């Protein structure tokens, strides 16, 4: 089931759907349904253009990222004692020719730094690093811990969850550690767009986490910054943002269908 969800998720991403529509339309150009083929090709190109615009991607991502505010002043925003700060795993790619700072994914690094920042605000809390081994033998939590040690940010009280492969498994592992009764306050750190699904999955395990979103992709412009010509041009970043939004909406739907949310 885990492998099936990964494959289906990849096939249902916007770029995959657009490419399949374009290929089918191109094939139809050489049949009696050439008119339908032209429509499919033009539709695929239009969809690719719109999904590649950061404005379109922002409209898709904003409802996810703005659901929970960031913890800008942790001590002021969180009154209750915090027992655990949970940093969800994201991904890495090991390459012995590169430093450890280049092996974690960008989102994983942002999550980890936010976890360290919050750990300094709540020194009594235990830092929990999530993320097991998904596409290799090394758990993501081990790589995150390795980075902490390499740059001198290891807080000492660190717990690594090395078996969970996805968010629902991380939620179960954290619930087992803290008792699952919600008696201990858990701060949850993950990407802003991923936070709604992560909170729902943790609540499904009987926890009531304090959201601490990071790595926001939709950000306000600086004062005085007007429209730019490139705002009307599609980009790889815009497409990545659109795919990220679709990934999370699909993940929320799948979690609801499986009855994992609370």
PDB file of C-alpha atoms in Angstrom:
ATOM      1  CA  UNK A   1       0.000   0.000   0.000  1.00  0.00           C
ATOM      2  CA  UNK A   2       2.852   2.395   0.814  1.00  0.00           C
ATOM      3  CA  UNK A   3       4.453   1.868  -2.612  1.00  0.00           C
ATOM      4  CA  UNK A   4       1.057   2.081  -4.346  1.00  0.00           C
ATOM      5  CA  UNK A   5       0.285   5.453  -2.773  1.00  0.00           C
ATOM      6  CA  UNK A   6       3.674   6.793  -3.868  1.00  0.00           C
ATOM      7  CA  UNK A   7       3.136   5.645  -7.467  1.00  0.00           C
ATOM      8  CA  UNK A   8      -0.453   6.900  -7.683  1.00  0.00           C
ATOM      9  CA  UNK A   9       0.535  10.182  -6.072  1.00  0.00           C
ATOM     10  CA  UNK A  10       3.236  10.737  -8.690  1.00  0.00           C
ATOM     11  CA  UNK A  11       0.849   9.940 -11.546  1.00  0.00           C
ATOM     12  CA  UNK A  12      -1.786  12.343 -10.227  1.00  0.00           C
ATOM     13  CA  UNK A  13       0.580  15.298 -10.013  1.00  0.00           C
ATOM     14  CA  UNK A  14      -0.194  18.202 -12.392  1.00  0.00           C
ATOM     15  CA  UNK A  15       2.928  17.786 -14.518  1.00  0.00           C
ATOM     16  CA  UNK A  16       2.248  14.075 -15.027  1.00  0.00           C
ATOM     17  CA  UNK A  17      -1.389  14.719 -15.961  1.00  0.00           C
ATOM     18  CA  UNK A  18      -0.454  17.535 -18.341  1.00  0.00           C
ATOM     19  CA  UNK A  19       2.198  15.401 -20.040  1.00  0.00           C
ATOM     20  CA  UNK A  20      -0.206  12.481 -20.441  1.00  0.00           C
ATOM     21  CA  UNK A  21      -2.864  14.791 -21.895  1.00  0.00           C
ATOM     22  CA  UNK A  22      -0.313  16.276 -24.287  1.00  0.00           C
ATOM     23  CA  UNK A  23       0.908  12.860 -25.417  1.00  0.00           C
ATOM     24  CA  UNK A  24      -2.630  11.593 -25.965  1.00  0.00           C
ATOM     25  CA  UNK A  25      -3.484  14.740 -27.897  1.00  0.00           C
ATOM     26  CA  UNK A  26      -0.374  14.350 -30.064  1.00  0.00           C
ATOM     27  CA  UNK A  27      -1.301  10.750 -30.834  1.00  0.00           C
ATOM     28  CA  UNK A  28      -4.829  11.813 -31.811  1.00  0.00           C
ATOM     29  CA  UNK A  29      -3.406  14.274 -34.349  1.00  0.00           C
ATOM     30  CA  UNK A  30      -2.616  11.318 -36.595  1.00  0.00           C
ATOM     31  CA  UNK A  31      -6.104   9.842 -36.411  1.00  0.00           C
ATOM     32  CA  UNK A  32      -9.597  10.860 -37.466  1.00  0.00           C
ATOM     33  CA  UNK A  33      -9.893  12.687 -34.138  1.00  0.00           C
ATOM     34  CA  UNK A  34      -7.251  15.279 -35.023  1.00  0.00           C
ATOM     35  CA  UNK A  35      -9.515  18.124 -33.890  1.00  0.00           C
ATOM     36  CA  UNK A  36      -9.839  16.558 -30.440  1.00  0.00           C
ATOM     37  CA  UNK A  37      -6.082  16.056 -30.441  1.00  0.00           C
ATOM     38  CA  UNK A  38      -5.426  19.730 -31.157  1.00  0.00           C
ATOM     39  CA  UNK A  39      -7.756  20.681 -28.327  1.00  0.00           C
ATOM     40  CA  UNK A  40      -5.971  18.341 -25.930  1.00  0.00           C
ATOM     41  CA  UNK A  41      -2.532  19.681 -26.867  1.00  0.00           C
ATOM     42  CA  UNK A  42      -3.630  23.300 -26.551  1.00  0.00           C
ATOM     43  CA  UNK A  43      -5.359  22.544 -23.246  1.00  0.00           C
ATOM     44  CA  UNK A  44      -2.219  20.880 -21.915  1.00  0.00           C
ATOM     45  CA  UNK A  45      -0.084  23.867 -22.912  1.00  0.00           C
ATOM     46  CA  UNK A  46      -2.532  26.293 -21.294  1.00  0.00           C
ATOM     47  CA  UNK A  47      -2.643  24.230 -18.102  1.00  0.00           C
ATOM     48  CA  UNK A  48       1.159  24.083 -18.029  1.00  0.00           C
ATOM     49  CA  UNK A  49       1.352  27.872 -18.435  1.00  0.00           C
ATOM     50  CA  UNK A  50      -1.168  28.566 -15.660  1.00  0.00           C
ATOM     51  CA  UNK A  51       0.299  26.045 -13.231  1.00  0.00           C
ATOM     52  CA  UNK A  52       3.752  27.508 -13.817  1.00  0.00           C
ATOM     53  CA  UNK A  53       2.669  30.998 -12.768  1.00  0.00           C
ATOM     54  CA  UNK A  54       3.560  31.791  -9.176  1.00  0.00           C
ATOM     55  CA  UNK A  55       0.313  33.765  -8.901  1.00  0.00           C
ATOM     56  CA  UNK A  56      -1.718  30.645  -9.696  1.00  0.00           C
ATOM     57  CA  UNK A  57       0.425  28.516  -7.427  1.00  0.00           C
ATOM     58  CA  UNK A  58       0.008  31.047  -4.641  1.00  0.00           C
ATOM     59  CA  UNK A  59      -3.775  30.830  -4.893  1.00  0.00           C
ATOM     60  CA  UNK A  60      -3.519  27.063  -4.484  1.00  0.00           C
ATOM     61  CA  UNK A  61      -1.011  27.113  -1.640  1.00  0.00           C
ATOM     62  CA  UNK A  62      -2.231  30.060   0.425  1.00  0.00           C
ATOM     63  CA  UNK A  63      -5.273  28.305   1.988  1.00  0.00           C
ATOM     64  CA  UNK A  64      -2.920  25.583   3.257  1.00  0.00           C
ATOM     65  CA  UNK A  65      -0.035  27.752   4.422  1.00  0.00           C
ATOM     66  CA  UNK A  66      -2.147  30.378   6.193  1.00  0.00           C
ATOM     67  CA  UNK A  67      -4.303  27.993   8.163  1.00  0.00           C
ATOM     68  CA  UNK A  68      -1.908  28.106  11.117  1.00  0.00           C
ATOM     69  CA  UNK A  69       0.205  31.138  12.101  1.00  0.00           C
ATOM     70  CA  UNK A  70       3.937  30.868  12.612  1.00  0.00           C
ATOM     71  CA  UNK A  71       5.370  30.919  16.149  1.00  0.00           C
ATOM     72  CA  UNK A  72       7.198  34.213  15.842  1.00  0.00           C
ATOM     73  CA  UNK A  73       7.341  34.699  19.628  1.00  0.00           C
ATOM     74  CA  UNK A  74       7.178  31.140  20.978  1.00  0.00           C
ATOM     75  CA  UNK A  75       7.179  32.019  24.681  1.00  0.00           C
ATOM     76  CA  UNK A  76       4.415  34.587  24.213  1.00  0.00           C
ATOM     77  CA  UNK A  77       2.266  32.431  21.932  1.00  0.00           C
ATOM     78  CA  UNK A  78       2.584  29.145  23.844  1.00  0.00           C
ATOM     79  CA  UNK A  79       1.666  29.407  27.503  1.00  0.00           C
ATOM     80  CA  UNK A  80       1.662  25.735  28.468  1.00  0.00           C
ATOM     81  CA  UNK A  81       4.905  23.858  29.226  1.00  0.00           C
ATOM     82  CA  UNK A  82       6.230  22.030  26.167  1.00  0.00           C
ATOM     83  CA  UNK A  83       7.435  18.460  26.586  1.00  0.00           C
ATOM     84  CA  UNK A  84       8.405  17.616  22.989  1.00  0.00           C
ATOM     85  CA  UNK A  85       9.284  19.485  19.815  1.00  0.00           C
ATOM     86  CA  UNK A  86       8.608  17.153  16.894  1.00  0.00           C
ATOM     87  CA  UNK A  87      10.321  17.869  13.583  1.00  0.00           C
ATOM     88  CA  UNK A  88       8.773  15.796  10.825  1.00  0.00           C
ATOM     89  CA  UNK A  89      11.108  14.195   8.296  1.00  0.00           C
ATOM     90  CA  UNK A  90      11.115  15.274   4.668  1.00  0.00           C
ATOM     91  CA  UNK A  91      13.890  13.747   2.634  1.00  0.00           C
ATOM     92  CA  UNK A  92      17.553  13.575   1.735  1.00  0.00           C
ATOM     93  CA  UNK A  93      19.924  12.254  -0.893  1.00  0.00           C
ATOM     94  CA  UNK A  94      23.230  10.910   0.333  1.00  0.00           C
ATOM     95  CA  UNK A  95      26.336  11.618  -1.699  1.00  0.00           C
ATOM     96  CA  UNK A  96      29.743  11.053  -0.040  1.00  0.00           C
ATOM     97  CA  UNK A  97      31.279  13.687  -2.314  1.00  0.00           C
ATOM     98  CA  UNK A  98      29.114  16.403  -0.732  1.00  0.00           C
ATOM     99  CA  UNK A  99      29.019  17.915   2.771  1.00  0.00           C
ATOM    100  CA  UNK A 100      26.100  16.971   4.983  1.00  0.00           C
ATOM    101  CA  UNK A 101      24.694  20.494   4.519  1.00  0.00           C
ATOM    102  CA  UNK A 102      24.015  19.572   0.876  1.00  0.00           C
ATOM    103  CA  UNK A 103      22.457  16.170   1.545  1.00  0.00           C
ATOM    104  CA  UNK A 104      19.234  17.176   3.299  1.00  0.00           C
ATOM    105  CA  UNK A 105      16.372  18.505   1.189  1.00  0.00           C
ATOM    106  CA  UNK A 106      15.687  22.226   1.457  1.00  0.00           C
ATOM    107  CA  UNK A 107      12.441  21.663   3.341  1.00  0.00           C
ATOM    108  CA  UNK A 108      14.091  19.238   5.762  1.00  0.00           C
ATOM    109  CA  UNK A 109      16.797  21.793   6.546  1.00  0.00           C
ATOM    110  CA  UNK A 110      14.223  24.537   7.138  1.00  0.00           C
ATOM    111  CA  UNK A 111      12.229  22.267   9.447  1.00  0.00           C
ATOM    112  CA  UNK A 112      15.325  21.280  11.365  1.00  0.00           C
ATOM    113  CA  UNK A 113      16.455  24.884  11.904  1.00  0.00           C
ATOM    114  CA  UNK A 114      12.990  25.845  13.109  1.00  0.00           C
ATOM    115  CA  UNK A 115      13.083  22.923  15.535  1.00  0.00           C
ATOM    116  CA  UNK A 116      16.416  24.149  16.940  1.00  0.00           C
ATOM    117  CA  UNK A 117      15.060  27.692  17.277  1.00  0.00           C
ATOM    118  CA  UNK A 118      12.047  26.440  19.216  1.00  0.00           C
ATOM    119  CA  UNK A 119      14.213  24.138  21.343  1.00  0.00           C
ATOM    120  CA  UNK A 120      16.143  27.191  22.494  1.00  0.00           C
ATOM    121  CA  UNK A 121      12.851  28.870  23.407  1.00  0.00           C
ATOM    122  CA  UNK A 122      11.768  25.749  25.320  1.00  0.00           C
ATOM    123  CA  UNK A 123      15.013  24.248  26.707  1.00  0.00           C
ATOM    124  CA  UNK A 124      13.043  21.824  28.880  1.00  0.00           C
ATOM    125  CA  UNK A 125      11.585  20.111  25.807  1.00  0.00           C
ATOM    126  CA  UNK A 126      12.940  17.031  24.052  1.00  0.00           C
ATOM    127  CA  UNK A 127      13.705  17.454  20.356  1.00  0.00           C
ATOM    128  CA  UNK A 128      12.185  14.592  18.344  1.00  0.00           C
ATOM    129  CA  UNK A 129      13.436  14.056  14.792  1.00  0.00           C
ATOM    130  CA  UNK A 130      11.103  12.133  12.503  1.00  0.00           C
ATOM    131  CA  UNK A 131      11.722  10.379   9.229  1.00  0.00           C
ATOM    132  CA  UNK A 132      12.686   6.803   8.520  1.00  0.00           C
ATOM    133  CA  UNK A 133      14.399   5.238   5.516  1.00  0.00           C
ATOM    134  CA  UNK A 134      12.159   5.463   2.435  1.00  0.00           C
ATOM    135  CA  UNK A 135      14.290   5.158  -0.695  1.00  0.00           C
ATOM    136  CA  UNK A 136      17.496   3.878   0.906  1.00  0.00           C
ATOM    137  CA  UNK A 137      18.892   2.400   4.091  1.00  0.00           C
ATOM    138  CA  UNK A 138      19.606   5.603   6.041  1.00  0.00           C
ATOM    139  CA  UNK A 139      16.755   7.177   8.058  1.00  0.00           C
ATOM    140  CA  UNK A 140      16.089  10.828   7.388  1.00  0.00           C
ATOM    141  CA  UNK A 141      16.202  11.493  11.137  1.00  0.00           C
ATOM    142  CA  UNK A 142      19.788  10.185  11.238  1.00  0.00           C
ATOM    143  CA  UNK A 143      20.864  12.629   8.522  1.00  0.00           C
ATOM    144  CA  UNK A 144      19.190  15.517  10.342  1.00  0.00           C
ATOM    145  CA  UNK A 145      20.946  14.575  13.561  1.00  0.00           C
ATOM    146  CA  UNK A 146      24.228  14.305  11.680  1.00  0.00           C
ATOM    147  CA  UNK A 147      23.756  17.866  10.404  1.00  0.00           C
ATOM    148  CA  UNK A 148      23.068  19.154  13.912  1.00  0.00           C
ATOM    149  CA  UNK A 149      26.305  17.640  15.173  1.00  0.00           C
ATOM    150  CA  UNK A 150      28.296  18.883  12.190  1.00  0.00           C
ATOM    151  CA  UNK A 151      27.332  22.538  12.728  1.00  0.00           C
ATOM    152  CA  UNK A 152      27.419  22.455  16.526  1.00  0.00           C
ATOM    153  CA  UNK A 153      23.675  22.741  17.117  1.00  0.00           C
ATOM    154  CA  UNK A 154      23.082  19.377  18.766  1.00  0.00           C
ATOM    155  CA  UNK A 155      21.000  20.193  21.895  1.00  0.00           C
ATOM    156  CA  UNK A 156      21.778  16.861  23.523  1.00  0.00           C
ATOM    157  CA  UNK A 157      18.233  15.707  24.322  1.00  0.00           C
ATOM    158  CA  UNK A 158      17.380  14.308  20.894  1.00  0.00           C
ATOM    159  CA  UNK A 159      15.139  11.365  20.030  1.00  0.00           C
ATOM    160  CA  UNK A 160      15.272   9.881  16.536  1.00  0.00           C
ATOM    161  CA  UNK A 161      12.262   8.115  15.021  1.00  0.00           C
ATOM    162  CA  UNK A 162      13.941   5.859  12.492  1.00  0.00           C
ATOM    163  CA  UNK A 163      11.096   3.582  11.364  1.00  0.00           C
ATOM    164  CA  UNK A 164       8.199   5.889  10.269  1.00  0.00           C
ATOM    165  CA  UNK A 165       8.080   6.322   6.495  1.00  0.00           C
ATOM    166  CA  UNK A 166       5.275   8.885   6.275  1.00  0.00           C
ATOM    167  CA  UNK A 167       3.364  11.361   8.412  1.00  0.00           C
ATOM    168  CA  UNK A 168       0.724   8.991   9.735  1.00  0.00           C
ATOM    169  CA  UNK A 169       3.436   6.599  10.941  1.00  0.00           C
ATOM    170  CA  UNK A 170       5.264   9.512  12.580  1.00  0.00           C
ATOM    171  CA  UNK A 171       2.041  10.522  14.345  1.00  0.00           C
ATOM    172  CA  UNK A 172       1.604   6.984  15.668  1.00  0.00           C
ATOM    173  CA  UNK A 173       5.205   6.841  16.868  1.00  0.00           C
ATOM    174  CA  UNK A 174       4.911  10.169  18.693  1.00  0.00           C
ATOM    175  CA  UNK A 175       1.594   9.108  20.255  1.00  0.00           C
ATOM    176  CA  UNK A 176       3.239   5.943  21.569  1.00  0.00           C
ATOM    177  CA  UNK A 177       6.060   7.982  23.070  1.00  0.00           C
ATOM    178  CA  UNK A 178       3.932  10.626  24.823  1.00  0.00           C
ATOM    179  CA  UNK A 179       1.041   8.323  25.695  1.00  0.00           C
ATOM    180  CA  UNK A 180      -1.417   9.529  23.076  1.00  0.00           C
ATOM    181  CA  UNK A 181      -3.651  11.113  25.709  1.00  0.00           C
ATOM    182  CA  UNK A 182      -2.757  14.692  24.928  1.00  0.00           C
ATOM    183  CA  UNK A 183      -1.542  15.308  28.495  1.00  0.00           C
ATOM    184  CA  UNK A 184       1.865  16.463  27.260  1.00  0.00           C
ATOM    185  CA  UNK A 185       2.195  19.497  25.004  1.00  0.00           C
ATOM    186  CA  UNK A 186       3.826  18.748  21.678  1.00  0.00           C
ATOM    187  CA  UNK A 187       5.027  21.415  19.267  1.00  0.00           C
ATOM    188  CA  UNK A 188       4.810  20.166  15.700  1.00  0.00           C
ATOM    189  CA  UNK A 189       7.266  21.486  13.107  1.00  0.00           C
ATOM    190  CA  UNK A 190       6.748  20.898   9.418  1.00  0.00           C
ATOM    191  CA  UNK A 191       6.370  22.743   6.131  1.00  0.00           C
ATOM    192  CA  UNK A 192       3.532  25.302   6.194  1.00  0.00           C
ATOM    193  CA  UNK A 193       1.644  23.648   3.336  1.00  0.00           C
ATOM    194  CA  UNK A 194       1.953  20.258   5.030  1.00  0.00           C
ATOM    195  CA  UNK A 195       0.772  21.491   8.435  1.00  0.00           C
ATOM    196  CA  UNK A 196      -3.020  21.066   7.946  1.00  0.00           C
ATOM    197  CA  UNK A 197      -2.588  17.388   7.063  1.00  0.00           C
ATOM    198  CA  UNK A 198      -0.001  16.805   9.775  1.00  0.00           C
ATOM    199  CA  UNK A 199      -2.201  18.349  12.482  1.00  0.00           C
ATOM    200  CA  UNK A 200      -5.203  16.296  11.325  1.00  0.00           C
ATOM    201  CA  UNK A 201      -3.160  13.079  11.444  1.00  0.00           C
ATOM    202  CA  UNK A 202      -1.761  13.840  14.903  1.00  0.00           C
ATOM    203  CA  UNK A 203      -5.237  14.623  16.190  1.00  0.00           C
ATOM    204  CA  UNK A 204      -6.333  11.303  14.769  1.00  0.00           C
ATOM    205  CA  UNK A 205      -3.864   9.717  17.208  1.00  0.00           C
ATOM    206  CA  UNK A 206      -5.327  11.564  20.195  1.00  0.00           C
ATOM    207  CA  UNK A 207      -2.746  14.368  20.282  1.00  0.00           C
ATOM    208  CA  UNK A 208      -3.375  18.111  20.212  1.00  0.00           C
ATOM    209  CA  UNK A 209      -0.153  19.505  18.735  1.00  0.00           C
ATOM    210  CA  UNK A 210       0.856  23.156  18.706  1.00  0.00           C
ATOM    211  CA  UNK A 211       1.517  23.997  15.025  1.00  0.00           C
ATOM    212  CA  UNK A 212       4.847  25.611  14.196  1.00  0.00           C
ATOM    213  CA  UNK A 213       4.855  25.953  10.397  1.00  0.00           C
ATOM    214  CA  UNK A 214       7.984  26.877   8.488  1.00  0.00           C
ATOM    215  CA  UNK A 215       9.341  26.959   4.910  1.00  0.00           C
ATOM    216  CA  UNK A 216       6.504  29.134   3.638  1.00  0.00           C
ATOM    217  CA  UNK A 217       6.462  29.417  -0.137  1.00  0.00           C
ATOM    218  CA  UNK A 218       3.759  32.100  -0.395  1.00  0.00           C
ATOM    219  CA  UNK A 219       5.247  35.306   0.973  1.00  0.00           C
ATOM    220  CA  UNK A 220       4.281  38.954   0.835  1.00  0.00           C
ATOM    221  CA  UNK A 221       6.404  41.311  -1.225  1.00  0.00           C
ATOM    222  CA  UNK A 222       8.482  44.009   0.327  1.00  0.00           C
ATOM    223  CA  UNK A 223       6.913  47.443   0.594  1.00  0.00           C
ATOM    224  CA  UNK A 224       7.138  49.371  -2.659  1.00  0.00           C
ATOM    225  CA  UNK A 225       7.748  46.326  -4.840  1.00  0.00           C
ATOM    226  CA  UNK A 226       5.443  46.487  -7.845  1.00  0.00           C
ATOM    227  CA  UNK A 227       4.553  43.973 -10.558  1.00  0.00           C
ATOM    228  CA  UNK A 228       7.418  42.466 -12.528  1.00  0.00           C
ATOM    229  CA  UNK A 229       7.484  41.220 -16.108  1.00  0.00           C
ATOM    230  CA  UNK A 230       8.515  37.761 -14.947  1.00  0.00           C
ATOM    231  CA  UNK A 231       5.305  37.540 -12.909  1.00  0.00           C
ATOM    232  CA  UNK A 232       3.546  36.778 -16.195  1.00  0.00           C
ATOM    233  CA  UNK A 233       6.002  34.068 -17.185  1.00  0.00           C
ATOM    234  CA  UNK A 234       5.793  30.463 -15.953  1.00  0.00           C
ATOM    235  CA  UNK A 235       8.697  29.085 -13.966  1.00  0.00           C
ATOM    236  CA  UNK A 236       9.923  25.835 -12.506  1.00  0.00           C
ATOM    237  CA  UNK A 237       9.357  27.278  -9.022  1.00  0.00           C
ATOM    238  CA  UNK A 238       5.742  28.090  -9.853  1.00  0.00           C
ATOM    239  CA  UNK A 239       5.206  24.557 -11.091  1.00  0.00           C
ATOM    240  CA  UNK A 240       6.829  23.133  -7.947  1.00  0.00           C
ATOM    241  CA  UNK A 241       4.490  25.221  -5.812  1.00  0.00           C
ATOM    242  CA  UNK A 242       1.440  24.030  -7.761  1.00  0.00           C
ATOM    243  CA  UNK A 243       2.541  20.425  -7.424  1.00  0.00           C
ATOM    244  CA  UNK A 244       3.126  20.898  -3.717  1.00  0.00           C
ATOM    245  CA  UNK A 245      -0.415  22.193  -3.262  1.00  0.00           C
ATOM    246  CA  UNK A 246      -1.930  19.330  -5.259  1.00  0.00           C
ATOM    247  CA  UNK A 247       0.152  16.829  -3.288  1.00  0.00           C
ATOM    248  CA  UNK A 248      -1.243  18.142  -0.008  1.00  0.00           C
ATOM    249  CA  UNK A 249      -4.862  18.268  -1.193  1.00  0.00           C
ATOM    250  CA  UNK A 250      -4.574  14.679  -2.403  1.00  0.00           C
ATOM    251  CA  UNK A 251      -2.936  13.700   0.897  1.00  0.00           C
ATOM    252  CA  UNK A 252      -5.759  15.279   2.886  1.00  0.00           C
ATOM    253  CA  UNK A 253      -8.350  13.457   0.808  1.00  0.00           C
ATOM    254  CA  UNK A 254      -6.534  10.130   1.217  1.00  0.00           C
ATOM    255  CA  UNK A 255      -6.179  10.579   4.985  1.00  0.00           C
ATOM    256  CA  UNK A 256      -9.900  11.356   5.257  1.00  0.00           C
ATOM    257  CA  UNK A 257     -10.837   8.307   3.192  1.00  0.00           C
ATOM    258  CA  UNK A 258      -8.665   6.059   5.373  1.00  0.00           C
ATOM    259  CA  UNK A 259     -10.169   7.517   8.562  1.00  0.00           C
ATOM    260  CA  UNK A 260      -6.814   8.703   9.885  1.00  0.00           C
ATOM    261  CA  UNK A 261      -7.795  12.284  10.705  1.00  0.00           C
ATOM    262  CA  UNK A 262      -9.164  13.576  13.956  1.00  0.00           C
TER     263      UNK A 262
END
